[in-house]
Coordinates of C-alpha atoms in Angstrom, one line a residue:
I286 CA 68.7 36.1 101.6
Y287 CA 66.9 39.3 101.4
Y288 CA 66.8 42.1 99.1
S289 CA 64.8 45.4 99.4
F290 CA 63.9 47.7 96.2
Y291 CA 62.8 50.9 95.9
L292 CA 58.9 50.0 93.8
P293 CA 56.4 53.7 93.4
N294 CA 53.3 54.5 94.5
D295 CA 51.2 54.1 91.2
P296 CA 47.9 52.2 91.4
Q297 CA 48.6 49.8 87.9
F298 CA 52.9 49.3 89.3
I299 CA 51.4 46.0 90.4
Q300 CA 49.7 45.1 87.1
Q301 CA 52.4 46.8 85.3
W302 CA 53.8 42.7 83.8
Y303 CA 56.9 44.5 82.0
H304 CA 58.7 45.8 85.1
N305 CA 58.9 42.1 87.0
N306 CA 60.3 40.8 83.6
I307 CA 62.5 43.6 82.8
K308 CA 64.1 44.2 86.8
S309 CA 62.8 47.8 86.6
E310 CA 62.9 47.5 91.1
L311 CA 66.5 46.5 91.1
A312 CA 67.6 49.3 88.1
W313 CA 65.8 51.7 90.3
D314 CA 68.1 51.2 93.4
L315 CA 71.3 52.2 90.8
A316 CA 69.4 54.9 88.9
K317 CA 65.1 56.4 87.9
G318 CA 66.6 57.9 84.7
S319 CA 67.7 62.1 84.3
A320 CA 66.0 64.8 83.5
N321 CA 68.7 65.6 80.9
V322 CA 66.9 62.6 78.9
K323 CA 65.0 63.5 76.7
I324 CA 63.2 60.6 74.7
A325 CA 61.2 61.0 71.5
I326 CA 58.1 59.5 71.0
I327 CA 56.7 58.9 67.1
D328 CA 53.5 57.6 67.3
D329 CA 50.4 57.6 66.2
A330 CA 49.3 60.3 68.9
I331 CA 50.0 61.7 72.0
L332 CA 47.6 62.8 74.7
L333 CA 49.2 66.2 76.3
N334 CA 46.6 66.4 78.9
H335 CA 47.0 63.1 80.7
E336 CA 47.9 63.0 84.5
D337 CA 51.2 60.8 84.2
L338 CA 52.2 62.3 81.2
K339 CA 51.5 66.7 81.7
N340 CA 54.4 67.2 83.0
K341 CA 56.9 64.9 81.8
I342 CA 55.8 66.6 78.5
W343 CA 58.9 68.2 77.1
V344 CA 58.8 72.4 76.1
N345 CA 60.7 73.6 73.7
T346 CA 61.8 77.2 75.3
S347 CA 63.2 78.6 71.9
E348 CA 59.3 78.5 69.9
I349 CA 56.8 80.9 70.7
P350 CA 53.2 78.2 71.0
N351 CA 50.3 79.4 68.0
N352 CA 52.2 82.4 66.4
N353 CA 52.6 80.5 62.9
I354 CA 56.6 81.2 63.0
D355 CA 59.5 79.2 63.1
D356 CA 61.2 80.8 65.7
D357 CA 63.7 78.8 66.7
N358 CA 64.7 78.2 62.7
N359 CA 64.8 74.1 63.1
G360 CA 62.4 73.5 59.8
Y361 CA 58.8 72.9 62.7
I362 CA 56.5 76.2 62.6
D363 CA 55.5 75.9 66.3
D364 CA 56.8 72.9 68.3
Y365 CA 56.5 73.8 71.5
K366 CA 55.5 71.1 72.9
G367 CA 56.3 68.2 70.3
Y368 CA 54.9 68.1 66.7
D369 CA 52.7 66.4 64.3
V370 CA 54.5 65.3 61.2
G371 CA 51.3 63.4 59.5
N372 CA 49.7 66.9 59.3
S373 CA 52.1 69.5 59.6
D374 CA 51.7 71.3 62.8
G375 CA 52.9 71.6 65.8
N376 CA 50.0 69.2 67.7
P377 CA 50.6 65.7 68.5
N378 CA 47.4 65.3 70.5
P379 CA 44.9 63.0 69.2
P380 CA 42.1 64.6 67.0
N381 CA 39.2 66.4 69.2
N382 CA 36.0 64.3 66.0
R383 CA 38.2 61.0 66.2
N384 CA 37.8 58.3 68.6
L385 CA 40.7 57.9 71.0
N386 CA 41.1 54.5 71.0
H387 CA 42.3 55.0 67.5
F388 CA 44.8 57.3 68.8
N389 CA 45.7 55.8 72.3
H390 CA 49.1 54.0 70.7
G391 CA 51.7 56.6 71.6
S392 CA 50.3 58.4 74.9
H393 CA 50.2 54.0 76.2
V394 CA 54.3 54.0 74.7
A395 CA 55.2 57.5 76.2
G396 CA 53.8 56.4 79.5
I397 CA 55.8 53.1 79.8
A398 CA 59.0 55.1 79.0
A399 CA 58.8 58.2 81.2
G400 CA 55.7 58.5 82.4
E401 CA 55.4 60.4 85.8
T402 CA 56.3 57.4 88.4
N403 CA 55.8 57.7 92.4
N404 CA 52.5 59.8 92.2
N405 CA 49.8 57.9 93.2
K406 CA 48.5 58.0 90.1
G407 CA 48.2 55.6 86.5
I408 CA 51.6 53.3 86.0
S409 CA 54.7 53.4 86.6
S410 CA 57.2 54.0 84.1
I411 CA 60.4 53.0 83.3
G412 CA 62.7 55.8 83.3
F413 CA 61.1 58.2 85.5
N414 CA 62.6 61.5 85.9
T415 CA 63.6 61.4 82.0
S416 CA 60.6 63.3 79.5
I417 CA 59.5 63.1 76.4
I418 CA 59.4 64.6 72.8
P419 CA 56.2 63.9 71.8
I420 CA 56.0 63.2 67.2
K421 CA 52.9 62.7 65.5
A422 CA 52.8 60.4 63.3
S423 CA 49.5 60.0 61.3
K424 CA 47.1 62.1 60.2
D425 CA 43.7 63.2 61.9
N426 CA 41.5 61.8 59.1
S427 CA 43.4 58.1 59.2
N428 CA 42.0 54.7 62.0
G429 CA 46.0 55.8 64.0
S430 CA 47.7 53.9 61.5
S431 CA 50.9 55.3 61.5
I432 CA 51.9 56.9 57.9

């Protein structure tokens, strides 16, 4: 018996061993995630301009970016595209002055969970119609370890 199943066109898909282990291809025939689902990734940092992440970042439309005001009154200032709890600011990106090898785990996890899929670039995510809420949980002066 032969079964057909959905296969994304991302070049690194074949190298992602976990898809075979969890049978992602079979699950994608049933559902590919929902735009209503937001996945908070709490980790060392998330590169907001990464090619497989930039179009998947949740945007807090109740917040005005970079005005130093908590516009939505949720207790976090400028949390427009996530938040950095390690440095108490609205920038979940890796620090500019650090080696990205120390701040790459969050981007890796975000890509697996909800990165852009079927875009002929990079990897395929598990829930590829979902969005990412980036939460950076490390200080910029750390080695990338969570606080």
